[in-house]
mmCIF file of N, CA and C in Angstrom:
data_model
loop_
_atom_site.group_PDB
_atom_site.id
_atom_site.type_symbol
_atom_site.label_atom_id
_atom_site.label_comp_id
_atom_site.label_asym_id
_atom_site.label_seq_id
_atom_site.Cartn_x
_atom_site.Cartn_y
_atom_site.Cartn_z
ATOM 1 N N GLU B 188 188.463 92.489 102.620
ATOM 2 C CA GLU B 188 187.453 93.120 101.791
ATOM 3 C C GLU B 188 186.269 92.157 101.644
ATOM 4 N N ILE B 189 185.088 92.668 101.718
ATOM 5 C CA ILE B 189 183.881 91.849 101.553
ATOM 6 C C ILE B 189 183.167 92.298 100.288
ATOM 7 N N SER B 190 182.919 91.371 99.382
ATOM 8 C CA SER B 190 182.138 91.728 98.202
ATOM 9 C C SER B 190 180.715 91.226 98.394
ATOM 10 N N LEU B 191 179.788 91.978 97.866
ATOM 11 C CA LEU B 191 178.378 91.709 98.073
ATOM 12 C C LEU B 191 177.790 91.123 96.800
ATOM 13 N N GLY B 192 177.151 89.965 96.889
ATOM 14 C CA GLY B 192 176.612 89.301 95.715
ATOM 15 C C GLY B 192 175.154 89.595 95.463
ATOM 16 N N LEU B 193 174.764 90.845 95.559
ATOM 17 C CA LEU B 193 173.353 91.199 95.385
ATOM 18 C C LEU B 193 172.883 91.007 93.954
ATOM 19 N N VAL B 194 173.686 91.405 92.998
ATOM 20 C CA VAL B 194 173.246 91.398 91.596
ATOM 21 C C VAL B 194 172.810 90.015 91.150
ATOM 22 N N GLY B 195 173.635 89.009 91.324
ATOM 23 C CA GLY B 195 173.275 87.665 90.893
ATOM 24 C C GLY B 195 172.070 87.116 91.625
ATOM 25 N N SER B 196 171.983 87.410 92.913
ATOM 26 C CA SER B 196 170.862 86.924 93.715
ATOM 27 C C SER B 196 169.547 87.497 93.233
ATOM 28 N N GLU B 197 169.548 88.809 93.014
ATOM 29 C CA GLU B 197 168.319 89.483 92.585
ATOM 30 C C GLU B 197 167.834 88.933 91.245
ATOM 31 N N MET B 198 168.743 88.811 90.279
ATOM 32 C CA MET B 198 168.352 88.318 88.952
ATOM 33 C C MET B 198 167.846 86.889 89.018
ATOM 34 N N CYS B 199 168.552 86.044 89.765
ATOM 35 C CA CYS B 199 168.173 84.637 89.869
ATOM 36 C C CYS B 199 166.784 84.494 90.490
ATOM 37 N N ILE B 200 166.549 85.199 91.572
ATOM 38 C CA ILE B 200 165.249 85.115 92.243
ATOM 39 C C ILE B 200 164.157 85.684 91.349
ATOM 40 N N ARG B 201 164.445 86.814 90.706
ATOM 41 C CA ARG B 201 163.471 87.430 89.808
ATOM 42 C C ARG B 201 163.114 86.469 88.678
ATOM 43 N N ASP B 202 164.111 85.827 88.107
ATOM 44 C CA ASP B 202 163.875 84.864 87.023
ATOM 45 C C ASP B 202 163.067 83.662 87.506
ATOM 46 N N ARG B 203 163.392 83.137 88.695
ATOM 47 C CA ARG B 203 162.650 81.987 89.232
ATOM 48 C C ARG B 203 161.186 82.325 89.471
ATOM 49 N N LYS B 204 160.911 83.587 89.763
ATOM 50 C CA LYS B 204 159.531 84.020 89.987
ATOM 51 C C LYS B 204 158.862 84.469 88.687
ATOM 52 N N ASN B 205 159.548 84.240 87.561
ATOM 53 C CA ASN B 205 159.044 84.624 86.239
ATOM 54 C C ASN B 205 158.646 86.095 86.182
ATOM 55 N N MET B 206 159.491 86.933 86.776
ATOM 56 C CA MET B 206 159.245 88.369 86.779
ATOM 57 C C MET B 206 160.220 89.052 85.823
ATOM 58 N N SER B 207 159.725 90.016 85.089
ATOM 59 C CA SER B 207 160.595 90.844 84.265
ATOM 60 C C SER B 207 161.157 91.969 85.132
ATOM 61 N N GLN B 208 162.116 92.692 84.602
ATOM 62 C CA GLN B 208 162.617 93.861 85.314
ATOM 63 C C GLN B 208 161.480 94.859 85.526
ATOM 64 N N GLU B 209 160.623 94.990 84.539
ATOM 65 C CA GLU B 209 159.486 95.904 84.646
ATOM 66 C C GLU B 209 158.545 95.476 85.776
ATOM 67 N N ASP B 210 158.297 94.163 85.881
ATOM 68 C CA ASP B 210 157.459 93.651 86.972
ATOM 69 C C ASP B 210 158.066 94.012 88.330
ATOM 70 N N LEU B 211 159.380 93.791 88.459
ATOM 71 C CA LEU B 211 160.049 94.089 89.722
ATOM 72 C C LEU B 211 159.994 95.588 90.018
ATOM 73 N N ALA B 212 160.169 96.398 89.004
ATOM 74 C CA ALA B 212 160.077 97.849 89.197
ATOM 75 C C ALA B 212 158.691 98.228 89.706
ATOM 76 N N ASP B 213 157.672 97.635 89.127
ATOM 77 C CA ASP B 213 156.298 97.936 89.541
ATOM 78 C C ASP B 213 156.031 97.561 90.998
ATOM 79 N N VAL B 214 156.434 96.366 91.398
ATOM 80 C CA VAL B 214 156.120 95.906 92.757
ATOM 81 C C VAL B 214 157.049 96.478 93.818
ATOM 82 N N SER B 215 158.232 96.924 93.408
ATOM 83 C CA SER B 215 159.176 97.470 94.378
ATOM 84 C C SER B 215 159.083 98.991 94.503
ATOM 85 N N GLY B 216 158.491 99.623 93.494
ATOM 86 C CA GLY B 216 158.415 101.079 93.504
ATOM 87 C C GLY B 216 159.685 101.757 93.030
ATOM 88 N N LEU B 217 160.621 100.974 92.517
ATOM 89 C CA LEU B 217 161.866 101.529 91.989
ATOM 90 C C LEU B 217 161.717 101.777 90.491
ATOM 91 N N ALA B 218 162.547 102.649 89.963
ATOM 92 C CA ALA B 218 162.517 102.934 88.529
ATOM 93 C C ALA B 218 163.072 101.742 87.745
ATOM 94 N N LEU B 219 162.480 101.456 86.603
ATOM 95 C CA LEU B 219 162.937 100.368 85.748
ATOM 96 C C LEU B 219 164.415 100.535 85.400
ATOM 97 N N SER B 220 164.817 101.762 85.090
ATOM 98 C CA SER B 220 166.221 102.004 84.742
ATOM 99 C C SER B 220 167.148 101.694 85.911
ATOM 100 N N GLN B 221 166.684 101.957 87.132
ATOM 101 C CA GLN B 221 167.485 101.670 88.324
ATOM 102 C C GLN B 221 167.658 100.158 88.500
ATOM 103 N N ILE B 222 166.591 99.403 88.291
ATOM 104 C CA ILE B 222 166.670 97.937 88.376
ATOM 105 C C ILE B 222 167.693 97.428 87.364
ATOM 106 N N GLY B 223 167.598 97.905 86.140
ATOM 107 C CA GLY B 223 168.526 97.478 85.089
ATOM 108 C C GLY B 223 169.969 97.810 85.416
ATOM 109 N N ARG B 224 170.218 99.028 85.898
ATOM 110 C CA ARG B 224 171.592 99.426 86.227
ATOM 111 C C ARG B 224 172.143 98.621 87.393
ATOM 112 N N MET B 225 171.297 98.297 88.372
ATOM 113 C CA MET B 225 171.756 97.459 89.488
ATOM 114 C C MET B 225 172.094 96.058 89.000
ATOM 115 N N GLU B 226 171.241 95.488 88.147
ATOM 116 C CA GLU B 226 171.488 94.127 87.673
ATOM 117 C C GLU B 226 172.733 94.048 86.788
ATOM 118 N N ARG B 227 173.044 95.120 86.087
ATOM 119 C CA ARG B 227 174.255 95.140 85.252
ATOM 120 C C ARG B 227 175.494 95.509 86.061
ATOM 121 N N GLY B 228 175.307 95.836 87.336
ATOM 122 C CA GLY B 228 176.428 96.187 88.192
ATOM 123 C C GLY B 228 176.953 97.589 87.953
ATOM 124 N N GLU B 229 176.165 98.429 87.293
ATOM 125 C CA GLU B 229 176.588 99.790 86.996
ATOM 126 C C GLU B 229 176.449 100.710 88.200
ATOM 127 N N ILE B 230 175.502 100.410 89.081
ATOM 128 C CA ILE B 230 175.324 101.178 90.310
ATOM 129 C C ILE B 230 175.164 100.206 91.472
ATOM 130 N N ASN B 231 175.456 100.695 92.653
ATOM 131 C CA ASN B 231 175.266 99.896 93.862
ATOM 132 C C ASN B 231 173.872 100.141 94.416
ATOM 133 N N ALA B 232 173.314 99.120 94.980
ATOM 134 C CA ALA B 232 171.999 99.236 95.609
ATOM 135 C C ALA B 232 172.145 99.956 96.939
ATOM 136 N N THR B 233 171.226 100.845 97.226
ATOM 137 C CA THR B 233 171.185 101.482 98.543
ATOM 138 C C THR B 233 170.447 100.547 99.499
ATOM 139 N N LEU B 234 170.576 100.814 100.767
ATOM 140 C CA LEU B 234 169.858 100.005 101.755
ATOM 141 C C LEU B 234 168.353 100.086 101.502
ATOM 142 N N SER B 235 167.895 101.266 101.175
ATOM 143 C CA SER B 235 166.481 101.471 100.889
ATOM 144 C C SER B 235 166.024 100.642 99.689
ATOM 145 N N SER B 236 166.832 100.630 98.621
ATOM 146 C CA SER B 236 166.443 99.860 97.437
ATOM 147 C C SER B 236 166.489 98.361 97.703
ATOM 148 N N VAL B 237 167.419 97.910 98.550
ATOM 149 C CA VAL B 237 167.482 96.491 98.918
ATOM 150 C C VAL B 237 166.186 96.075 99.619
ATOM 151 N N PHE B 238 165.723 96.904 100.548
ATOM 152 C CA PHE B 238 164.465 96.594 101.233
ATOM 153 C C PHE B 238 163.290 96.619 100.257
ATOM 154 N N SER B 239 163.282 97.571 99.338
ATOM 155 C CA SER B 239 162.205 97.640 98.339
ATOM 156 C C SER B 239 162.197 96.410 97.445
ATOM 157 N N ILE B 240 163.366 95.971 97.031
ATOM 158 C CA ILE B 240 163.474 94.774 96.181
ATOM 159 C C ILE B 240 163.002 93.545 96.946
ATOM 160 N N SER B 241 163.430 93.413 98.204
ATOM 161 C CA SER B 241 163.016 92.231 98.972
ATOM 162 C C SER B 241 161.505 92.210 99.171
ATOM 163 N N ARG B 242 160.907 93.359 99.425
ATOM 164 C CA ARG B 242 159.446 93.421 99.549
ATOM 165 C C ARG B 242 158.785 93.060 98.220
ATOM 166 N N GLY B 243 159.322 93.588 97.135
ATOM 167 C CA GLY B 243 158.760 93.300 95.816
ATOM 168 C C GLY B 243 158.850 91.830 95.441
ATOM 169 N N LEU B 244 159.958 91.193 95.837
ATOM 170 C CA LEU B 244 160.145 89.770 95.541
ATOM 171 C C LEU B 244 159.492 88.872 96.591
ATOM 172 N N GLU B 245 158.984 89.493 97.664
ATOM 173 C CA GLU B 245 158.358 88.779 98.774
ATOM 174 C C GLU B 245 159.309 87.760 99.399
ATOM 175 N N ILE B 246 160.509 88.244 99.723
ATOM 176 C CA ILE B 246 161.540 87.406 100.339
ATOM 177 C C ILE B 246 162.181 88.185 101.487
ATOM 178 N N GLU B 247 162.905 87.476 102.326
ATOM 179 C CA GLU B 247 163.669 88.113 103.394
ATOM 180 C C GLU B 247 164.859 88.849 102.771
ATOM 181 N N VAL B 248 165.229 89.957 103.360
ATOM 182 C CA VAL B 248 166.359 90.738 102.859
ATOM 183 C C VAL B 248 167.619 89.887 102.773
ATOM 184 N N SER B 249 167.857 89.059 103.772
ATOM 185 C CA SER B 249 169.085 88.248 103.817
ATOM 186 C C SER B 249 169.214 87.313 102.617
ATOM 187 N N THR B 250 168.106 86.960 101.986
ATOM 188 C CA THR B 250 168.138 86.075 100.823
ATOM 189 C C THR B 250 168.884 86.716 99.656
ATOM 190 N N LEU B 251 168.929 88.025 99.613
ATOM 191 C CA LEU B 251 169.576 88.732 98.510
ATOM 192 C C LEU B 251 171.096 88.775 98.622
ATOM 193 N N PHE B 252 171.627 88.425 99.778
ATOM 194 C CA PHE B 252 173.050 88.626 100.006
ATOM 195 C C PHE B 252 173.856 87.322 100.031
ATOM 196 N N THR B 253 174.992 87.380 99.367
ATOM 197 C CA THR B 253 176.023 86.353 99.511
ATOM 198 C C THR B 253 177.307 87.099 99.797
ATOM 199 N N PHE B 254 178.072 86.625 100.713
ATOM 200 C CA PHE B 254 179.298 87.289 101.083
ATOM 201 C C PHE B 254 180.494 86.433 100.703
ATOM 202 N N LYS B 255 181.496 87.068 100.128
ATOM 203 C CA LYS B 255 182.739 86.384 99.811
ATOM 204 C C LYS B 255 183.873 87.235 100.382
ATOM 205 N N LEU B 256 184.674 86.624 101.195
ATOM 206 C CA LEU B 256 185.804 87.327 101.782
ATOM 207 C C LEU B 256 187.005 87.232 100.846
ATOM 208 N N LYS B 257 187.677 88.356 100.656
ATOM 209 C CA LYS B 257 188.883 88.383 99.838
ATOM 210 C C LYS B 257 190.042 88.804 100.721
ATOM 211 N N LYS B 258 191.160 88.133 100.540
ATOM 212 C CA LYS B 258 192.343 88.466 101.329
ATOM 213 C C LYS B 258 192.909 89.805 100.853
ATOM 214 N N ILE B 259 193.196 90.671 101.808
ATOM 215 C CA ILE B 259 193.793 91.969 101.511
ATOM 216 C C ILE B 259 195.276 91.872 101.790
ATOM 217 N N ASN B 260 196.046 92.217 100.794
ATOM 218 C CA ASN B 260 197.526 92.157 100.948
ATOM 219 C C ASN B 260 198.041 93.362 101.677
#
């Protein structure tokens, strides 16, 4: 199983750029509520939203991802 570390990456990068969730919503074109739900882990990001977030943060898409492998019994 592969878990995707998008939530922590997005928040950390957003914070380092001194951006609020509202700022990220504005530059990414996503709804503020969607940004909040993704950061709280309530919903999964779609491929489209990942690209929108990376454009809004002005970073490469790969920067948003961390992969952790979990052993499946």
